[in-house]
Amino acid sequence: MHSRFFVNLSVQIGKLRMQNPVTVASGTFGYGVEYARLVDLNQLGAVTVKGIRLQSVRGNPTPRTVEVASGMLNAIGLQGPGVDGFIENYWPFLKTLRVPTIINIWGTTVEEYAEVARRFDALGDVGALELNVSCPNIKEGGAQFGTDCRLLSEVVAACRRATALPLITKLSPNVPNIAAYAKAAEEAGSDGLAITNSVPAMAIDIETRKPKLANVTGGLTGPCIKPIAVKLVWEAARAVKIPIIGMGGIQTAADAIEFLLAGATAVAVGTANFYEPQTALQVIAGLREFMQRKDIGDVRELVGSVQAK
Amino acid sequence: MLSAAMVEQIVQIVSNARHTDLYFRLVVHAPQIAPLVQPGQFAHVRILPLKEALLRRPFSIFQVAGGTVSILYKSVGRGTEVLSRMRAGEELSVIGPLGHGFTLPQAGGETPLLVAGGYGMAAMYLLAERSPQKGILFVGGRQRVDILCEQEFRALGWEVRVTTEDGSHGEKGVVTQLLAAELRRPGARRKLFACGPTPMLRAVGQIADEFQVPAELSMDEHMCCGVGVCLACVIPVKAGGGWEYQRTCTEGPVFDSRQILWEAPR
């Protein structure tokens, strides 16, 4: 029998304190309330909500998702209620939770990012802002900021000036050198990084010869992208001092631990929420059990401890 | 703001066998879910032996008896093929009941006319069973084997009118022809409830407009999370002078036909 000693799971991203290192990936958990009947939200490290820009967004035509081997493609198009709709309809519930909310924000211009950041700064009680500079499914905004180092710096710096809230920059996997982007975000004032977003991808119906998504291309997520994401986290972690939230295909505690070893301070469960809403809670329990079994007293001992040459 | 009551439960298969030549009937012991089920709702099923296809599969709930819930399904893809080989005693994960179902007809209110295409018939059984007023079920399919639970509706005391496209059972033709013929007859106030393929639903919506009768349509869209977060299953719906995408898993699957836009405006 292994000992059942206390393990410290709490971590910090800038001023954001999390009781454990497990949150959910933006866009896979709505605004929290949708899962409140199925998941004890107060057990999570934080709730991360779907991307919000200033105005409400209608989203892309359908079909918006397609299942592929060990994953799925999506091209939702960031459908959402906008800042005002979010504050009116979802914030009152999120505010009642004992765990912090990370609000994922985006815009089509640098100024819009900053304005959204200001609006949420004024709200008080927000845990952190996650800057979405990496959504592959919208024409303007999103990935254009995440695949251009100079634009990325501008967006992060503008948000930094707009708010004192912790800023987490969510980086695209679709760059040749993630370390450069990680450094750019750090130097512009980001408190943390989220790595990674969905991987640009495509699926074709061979009978109709048409793309399976109305948007033609989409973002690949799920267990099939996990090794890609682990490598990106590992590369970024060696380049920066700020903490990283690792994500991409996490289904189990073992998956999460891989990300921690690669250098992530925290992790997010994404696509798995769609098929098993308990996944994040199972990851937390499994991580605690692993640490007890390995006599690891503090989760931070795992972070970046991969023994790679 | 909190969603309607739903439960995630590991359930045991009570039986899983051929119901007709084309369809299987799956009965699971789901004592937490069964008492919550309303007509027109669905169960979101994770087929645990399925490894590479990760997502849950949504199925209309067919019958509820005691602590059991049953569905009818056709083996059409990897998921349902694996499901069809599962045996009594094996386990599935089910989230349910989900979705906004049919409005139960009221005693003394409009006469319910149910319109079902193929598999849509399963989604209407509970509505017929729980309706305080009996009405008529119109059901259509390509051929005899597509008509999957006619006897169950007759056993409830409902009149059933069948059409098949090849004439192998009931009248030859499509179900909406019989529906329109019935509405042309003078009668009490009537309300339509429909579930089936989208072209059929659209035709039912047009007939409802033409005859000025209300209609509730259960929309069948490709679904992913089933609980309203992924926004995969949306359809364009009239809202506040304009339109918006609404979720068939949450605001639907049942919508008032007058609210539905059949194509997203450009």
Tab-separated table of C-alpha atoms in Angstrom, chain A:
chain	number	residue	atom	x	y	z
A	1	MET	CA	0.000	0.000	0.000
A	2	HIS	CA	1.231	3.444	-0.836
A	3	SER	CA	1.047	6.216	1.738
A	4	ARG	CA	-1.956	8.581	1.685
A	5	PHE	CA	-0.064	11.707	2.593
A	6	PHE	CA	-1.256	15.183	1.651
A	7	VAL	CA	-0.253	16.362	-1.780
A	8	ASN	CA	-0.275	19.993	-2.831
A	9	LEU	CA	-2.037	20.411	-6.140
A	10	SER	CA	-2.372	24.189	-6.102
A	11	VAL	CA	-0.644	26.272	-8.735
A	12	GLN	CA	-0.446	29.894	-9.727
A	13	ILE	CA	-0.526	31.656	-13.102
A	14	GLY	CA	0.426	35.269	-12.407
A	15	LYS	CA	-2.049	36.343	-9.739
A	16	LEU	CA	-4.461	33.550	-10.653
A	17	ARG	CA	-4.518	30.918	-7.924
A	18	MET	CA	-5.884	27.501	-8.821
A	19	GLN	CA	-6.662	24.867	-6.170
A	20	ASN	CA	-5.475	22.241	-8.632
A	21	PRO	CA	-3.844	22.450	-12.047
A	22	VAL	CA	-6.844	21.295	-14.074
A	23	THR	CA	-9.179	23.559	-16.015
A	24	VAL	CA	-11.247	23.060	-19.154
A	25	ALA	CA	-10.401	24.268	-22.654
A	26	SER	CA	-12.299	27.253	-23.987
A	27	GLY	CA	-15.150	26.247	-26.271
A	28	THR	CA	-15.563	22.767	-24.811
A	29	PHE	CA	-17.411	23.740	-21.649
A	30	GLY	CA	-19.770	26.533	-22.709
A	31	TYR	CA	-20.077	28.997	-19.847
A	32	GLY	CA	-19.933	26.376	-17.103
A	33	VAL	CA	-23.627	26.444	-16.310
A	34	GLU	CA	-24.449	23.915	-19.036
A	35	TYR	CA	-22.466	21.259	-17.152
A	36	ALA	CA	-23.554	22.280	-13.656
A	37	ARG	CA	-26.044	19.364	-13.440
A	38	LEU	CA	-23.384	16.802	-14.345
A	39	VAL	CA	-20.103	18.116	-12.923
A	40	ASP	CA	-19.237	19.649	-9.529
A	41	LEU	CA	-17.693	22.787	-10.975
A	42	ASN	CA	-16.234	23.800	-7.613
A	43	GLN	CA	-13.811	20.849	-7.813
A	44	LEU	CA	-12.089	22.272	-10.907
A	45	GLY	CA	-8.952	24.392	-10.851
A	46	ALA	CA	-10.798	27.025	-12.879
A	47	VAL	CA	-13.655	27.258	-15.361
A	48	THR	CA	-12.572	28.558	-18.782
A	49	VAL	CA	-15.434	29.887	-20.891
A	50	LYS	CA	-15.977	30.052	-24.645
A	51	GLY	CA	-14.394	32.918	-26.595
A	52	ILE	CA	-16.085	36.292	-26.339
A	53	ARG	CA	-15.664	39.398	-28.448
A	54	LEU	CA	-17.331	42.795	-28.045
A	55	GLN	CA	-20.420	42.006	-30.150
A	56	SER	CA	-22.510	38.853	-30.343
A	57	VAL	CA	-21.401	36.427	-33.043
A	58	ARG	CA	-23.696	34.260	-35.139
A	59	GLY	CA	-21.112	31.650	-36.076
A	60	ASN	CA	-20.498	29.550	-39.189
A	61	PRO	CA	-23.014	27.604	-41.297
A	62	THR	CA	-23.476	23.874	-40.650
A	63	PRO	CA	-22.123	21.212	-40.703
A	64	ARG	CA	-19.773	22.580	-38.084
A	65	THR	CA	-18.203	19.402	-36.737
A	66	VAL	CA	-17.150	16.016	-38.012
A	67	GLU	CA	-15.808	13.043	-36.134
A	68	VAL	CA	-12.467	11.612	-37.289
A	69	ALA	CA	-10.254	8.820	-35.974
A	70	SER	CA	-9.441	9.607	-32.325
A	71	GLY	CA	-10.659	13.160	-32.623
A	72	MET	CA	-12.898	15.629	-34.344
A	73	LEU	CA	-12.839	18.667	-36.589
A	74	ASN	CA	-14.763	21.791	-35.733
A	75	ALA	CA	-15.468	25.069	-37.438
A	76	ILE	CA	-18.008	26.679	-35.129
A	77	GLY	CA	-16.908	30.236	-35.843
A	78	LEU	CA	-16.880	31.461	-32.234
A	79	GLN	CA	-20.672	31.818	-31.941
A	80	GLY	CA	-21.289	33.766	-28.764
A	81	PRO	CA	-23.285	36.371	-26.876
A	82	GLY	CA	-20.738	39.212	-26.895
A	83	VAL	CA	-19.517	40.994	-23.771
A	84	ASP	CA	-22.919	42.389	-22.751
A	85	GLY	CA	-24.783	39.127	-23.380
A	86	PHE	CA	-22.175	37.222	-21.401
A	87	ILE	CA	-22.311	39.608	-18.462
A	88	GLU	CA	-26.105	39.543	-18.419
A	89	ASN	CA	-26.710	35.843	-18.991
A	90	TYR	CA	-23.696	33.937	-17.708
A	91	TRP	CA	-21.638	36.027	-15.305
A	92	PRO	CA	-24.222	35.976	-12.447
A	93	PHE	CA	-23.882	32.181	-12.291
A	94	LEU	CA	-20.095	32.074	-12.692
A	95	LYS	CA	-19.718	34.638	-9.920
A	96	THR	CA	-21.363	32.225	-7.456
A	97	LEU	CA	-18.668	29.573	-8.002
A	98	ARG	CA	-15.852	29.176	-5.498
A	99	VAL	CA	-13.335	28.607	-8.306
A	100	PRO	CA	-12.025	31.303	-10.640
A	101	THR	CA	-13.325	31.937	-14.136
A	102	ILE	CA	-10.892	32.357	-17.012
A	103	ILE	CA	-12.563	34.372	-19.755
A	104	ASN	CA	-11.348	33.670	-23.273
A	105	ILE	CA	-11.489	36.870	-25.349
A	106	TRP	CA	-10.895	37.792	-28.963
A	107	GLY	CA	-11.384	40.617	-31.419
A	108	THR	CA	-10.872	41.575	-35.021
A	109	THR	CA	-8.555	44.480	-34.192
A	110	VAL	CA	-5.952	45.165	-31.529
A	111	GLU	CA	-8.224	47.873	-30.142
A	112	GLU	CA	-11.154	45.469	-29.829
A	113	TYR	CA	-9.039	43.009	-27.801
A	114	ALA	CA	-8.077	45.869	-25.495
A	115	GLU	CA	-11.652	47.107	-25.176
A	116	VAL	CA	-12.935	43.633	-24.265
A	117	ALA	CA	-10.114	43.385	-21.712
A	118	ARG	CA	-11.147	46.745	-20.223
A	119	ARG	CA	-14.785	45.652	-19.996
A	120	PHE	CA	-13.858	42.508	-18.077
A	121	ASP	CA	-11.360	44.390	-15.928
A	122	ALA	CA	-14.238	46.582	-14.779
A	123	LEU	CA	-16.276	43.520	-13.806
A	124	GLY	CA	-14.062	42.595	-10.856
A	125	ASP	CA	-13.695	38.971	-9.675
A	126	VAL	CA	-12.510	37.663	-13.045
A	127	GLY	CA	-9.786	35.065	-12.532
A	128	ALA	CA	-7.852	35.734	-15.718
A	129	LEU	CA	-8.256	36.622	-19.366
A	130	GLU	CA	-7.160	34.167	-22.007
A	131	LEU	CA	-6.260	35.915	-25.262
A	132	ASN	CA	-7.452	33.821	-28.162
A	133	VAL	CA	-5.034	34.594	-30.959
A	134	SER	CA	-5.278	31.165	-32.509
A	135	CYS	CA	-8.802	30.240	-33.628
A	136	PRO	CA	-8.486	28.832	-37.181
A	137	ASN	CA	-12.173	29.205	-38.046
A	138	ILE	CA	-12.842	32.902	-38.415
A	139	LYS	CA	-11.936	35.153	-41.292
A	140	GLU	CA	-10.783	38.176	-39.304
A	141	GLY	CA	-9.132	38.105	-35.944
A	142	GLY	CA	-8.032	34.993	-34.131
A	143	ALA	CA	-5.218	33.184	-35.881
A	144	GLN	CA	-3.963	36.191	-37.856
A	145	PHE	CA	-2.731	37.605	-34.543
A	146	GLY	CA	-1.276	34.302	-33.451
A	147	THR	CA	0.777	33.590	-36.552
A	148	ASP	CA	2.504	36.973	-36.793
A	149	CYS	CA	4.956	37.694	-34.003
A	150	ARG	CA	4.692	41.470	-34.315
A	151	LEU	CA	0.875	41.484	-34.242
A	152	LEU	CA	0.951	39.069	-31.320
A	153	SER	CA	3.167	41.466	-29.348
A	154	GLU	CA	0.849	44.356	-30.156
A	155	VAL	CA	-2.278	42.509	-29.004
A	156	VAL	CA	-0.716	41.328	-25.766
A	157	ALA	CA	0.790	44.752	-25.020
A	158	ALA	CA	-2.523	46.511	-25.697
A	159	CYS	CA	-4.373	44.148	-23.369
A	160	ARG	CA	-1.607	44.532	-20.786
A	161	ARG	CA	-2.194	48.294	-20.803
A	162	ALA	CA	-5.968	47.737	-20.579
A	163	THR	CA	-6.080	45.490	-17.525
A	164	ALA	CA	-4.288	44.328	-14.420
A	165	LEU	CA	-6.003	40.922	-14.677
A	166	PRO	CA	-3.724	37.958	-15.324
A	167	LEU	CA	-3.292	37.482	-19.065
A	168	ILE	CA	-2.877	34.055	-20.609
A	169	THR	CA	-2.025	34.059	-24.310
A	170	LYS	CA	-3.362	31.040	-26.190
A	171	LEU	CA	-0.878	30.166	-28.899
A	172	SER	CA	-1.494	28.567	-32.278
A	173	PRO	CA	0.141	25.229	-33.125
A	174	ASN	CA	0.426	26.475	-36.684
A	175	VAL	CA	3.785	28.224	-36.412
A	176	PRO	CA	7.272	26.991	-37.285
A	177	ASN	CA	8.877	28.117	-34.025
A	178	ILE	CA	6.576	28.291	-31.044
A	179	ALA	CA	9.440	29.429	-28.803
A	180	ALA	CA	9.570	32.776	-30.625
A	181	TYR	CA	5.844	33.330	-30.136
A	182	ALA	CA	6.025	32.274	-26.509
A	183	LYS	CA	8.843	34.756	-25.913
A	184	ALA	CA	7.004	37.530	-27.766
A	185	ALA	CA	3.947	37.052	-25.542
A	186	GLU	CA	6.089	36.965	-22.411
A	187	GLU	CA	7.966	40.120	-23.336
A	188	ALA	CA	4.702	41.930	-24.141
A	189	GLY	CA	3.463	41.270	-20.621
A	190	SER	CA	1.578	37.973	-20.724
A	191	ASP	CA	1.417	36.223	-17.329
A	192	GLY	CA	1.029	32.793	-18.840
A	193	LEU	CA	0.548	30.805	-22.041
A	194	ALA	CA	-2.087	28.327	-23.158
A	195	ILE	CA	-0.687	25.749	-25.562
A	196	THR	CA	-2.282	24.796	-27.832
A	197	ASN	CA	-5.353	25.534	-29.930
A	198	SER	CA	-6.837	23.201	-32.566
A	199	VAL	CA	-4.721	22.147	-35.543
A	200	PRO	CA	-5.922	23.362	-38.976
A	201	ALA	CA	-7.303	20.353	-40.837
A	202	MET	CA	-9.797	19.103	-43.426
A	203	ALA	CA	-12.019	16.104	-44.197
A	204	ILE	CA	-13.691	15.210	-47.511
A	205	ASP	CA	-16.793	13.146	-48.273
A	206	ILE	CA	-15.663	10.827	-51.072
A	207	GLU	CA	-19.235	10.180	-52.302
A	208	THR	CA	-20.143	13.830	-52.835
A	209	ARG	CA	-16.542	15.047	-53.265
A	210	LYS	CA	-17.396	17.899	-50.932
A	211	PRO	CA	-15.634	18.985	-47.753
A	212	LYS	CA	-17.359	17.566	-44.677
A	213	LEU	CA	-17.406	21.003	-43.015
A	214	ALA	CA	-19.404	23.922	-44.423
A	215	ASN	CA	-16.384	26.086	-43.600
A	216	VAL	CA	-14.278	23.704	-45.781
A	217	THR	CA	-11.456	23.570	-43.210
A	218	GLY	CA	-11.587	23.390	-39.435
A	219	GLY	CA	-9.595	22.713	-36.308
A	220	LEU	CA	-8.551	19.194	-35.322
A	221	THR	CA	-8.820	18.330	-31.620
A	222	GLY	CA	-8.940	15.250	-29.429
A	223	PRO	CA	-6.455	12.530	-28.463
A	224	CYS	CA	-4.965	12.473	-31.983
A	225	ILE	CA	-3.305	15.880	-31.430
A	226	LYS	CA	-1.868	15.179	-27.983
A	227	PRO	CA	1.710	14.352	-29.074
A	228	ILE	CA	1.797	17.533	-31.176
A	229	ALA	CA	0.679	19.622	-28.212
A	230	VAL	CA	3.127	17.956	-25.791
A	231	LYS	CA	6.007	18.850	-28.091
A	232	LEU	CA	4.843	22.460	-28.431
A	233	VAL	CA	4.600	22.809	-24.652
A	234	TRP	CA	8.063	21.324	-24.256
A	235	GLU	CA	9.573	23.735	-26.787
A	236	ALA	CA	7.826	26.784	-25.335
A	237	ALA	CA	8.643	25.880	-21.736
A	238	ARG	CA	12.359	25.937	-22.463
A	239	ALA	CA	12.054	29.431	-23.949
A	240	VAL	CA	10.054	31.283	-21.285
A	241	LYS	CA	9.760	31.672	-17.513
A	242	ILE	CA	5.986	32.286	-17.415
A	243	PRO	CA	3.739	29.301	-16.633
A	244	ILE	CA	1.999	27.301	-19.359
A	245	ILE	CA	-1.436	25.685	-19.399
A	246	GLY	CA	-0.996	22.617	-21.581
A	247	MET	CA	-3.885	21.246	-23.618
A	248	GLY	CA	-4.601	19.045	-26.595
A	249	GLY	CA	-6.286	15.642	-26.391
A	250	ILE	CA	-6.168	15.083	-22.634
A	251	GLN	CA	-8.411	12.165	-21.611
A	252	THR	CA	-6.703	10.773	-18.534
A	253	ALA	CA	-4.460	11.763	-15.646
A	254	ALA	CA	-1.581	10.085	-17.485
A	255	ASP	CA	-2.126	12.436	-20.423
A	256	ALA	CA	-2.149	15.433	-18.084
A	257	ILE	CA	1.040	14.282	-16.348
A	258	GLU	CA	2.794	14.110	-19.722
A	259	PHE	CA	2.005	17.792	-20.239
A	260	LEU	CA	3.281	18.645	-16.741
A	261	LEU	CA	6.516	16.777	-17.377
A	262	ALA	CA	6.910	18.614	-20.688
A	263	GLY	CA	6.771	21.885	-18.788
A	264	ALA	CA	3.114	22.821	-18.276
A	265	THR	CA	2.174	24.190	-14.850
A	266	ALA	CA	-1.494	23.428	-15.420
A	267	VAL	CA	-3.588	21.584	-17.996
A	268	ALA	CA	-6.966	21.893	-19.673
A	269	VAL	CA	-9.345	19.126	-20.698
A	270	GLY	CA	-10.980	19.908	-24.033
A	271	THR	CA	-12.735	17.623	-26.483
A	272	ALA	CA	-13.081	14.881	-23.861
A	273	ASN	CA	-15.706	17.040	-22.126
A	274	PHE	CA	-17.972	16.422	-25.110
A	275	TYR	CA	-18.049	12.676	-24.586
A	276	GLU	CA	-17.201	12.356	-20.896
A	277	PRO	CA	-18.097	15.420	-18.825
A	278	GLN	CA	-16.413	13.903	-15.744
A	279	THR	CA	-12.999	13.830	-17.410
A	280	ALA	CA	-11.508	16.878	-15.655
A	281	LEU	CA	-12.546	15.525	-12.253
A	282	GLN	CA	-11.133	12.095	-13.136
A	283	VAL	CA	-7.859	13.750	-14.151
A	284	ILE	CA	-7.627	15.562	-10.799
A	285	ALA	CA	-8.283	12.355	-8.856
A	286	GLY	CA	-5.816	10.407	-10.982
A	287	LEU	CA	-3.121	13.044	-10.616
A	288	ARG	CA	-3.487	12.999	-6.822
A	289	GLU	CA	-3.295	9.210	-6.801
A	290	PHE	CA	-0.184	9.236	-9.028
A	291	MET	CA	1.589	11.728	-6.763
A	292	GLN	CA	0.771	9.674	-3.685
A	293	ARG	CA	2.027	6.539	-5.371
A	294	LYS	CA	5.258	8.281	-6.391
A	295	ASP	CA	5.724	10.136	-3.092
A	296	ILE	CA	5.510	13.512	-4.780
A	297	GLY	CA	4.347	16.127	-2.301
A	298	ASP	CA	3.888	19.064	-4.624
A	299	VAL	CA	2.616	19.050	-8.190
A	300	ARG	CA	5.181	21.690	-9.084
A	301	GLU	CA	7.878	19.033	-8.659
A	302	LEU	CA	6.532	17.420	-11.828
A	303	VAL	CA	6.574	20.555	-13.946
A	304	GLY	CA	9.217	20.405	-16.670
A	305	SER	CA	10.885	17.368	-15.131
A	306	VAL	CA	11.085	15.351	-18.332
A	307	GLN	CA	14.571	13.937	-18.692
A	308	ALA	CA	15.264	14.900	-22.263
A	309	LYS	CA	18.729	15.535	-23.543
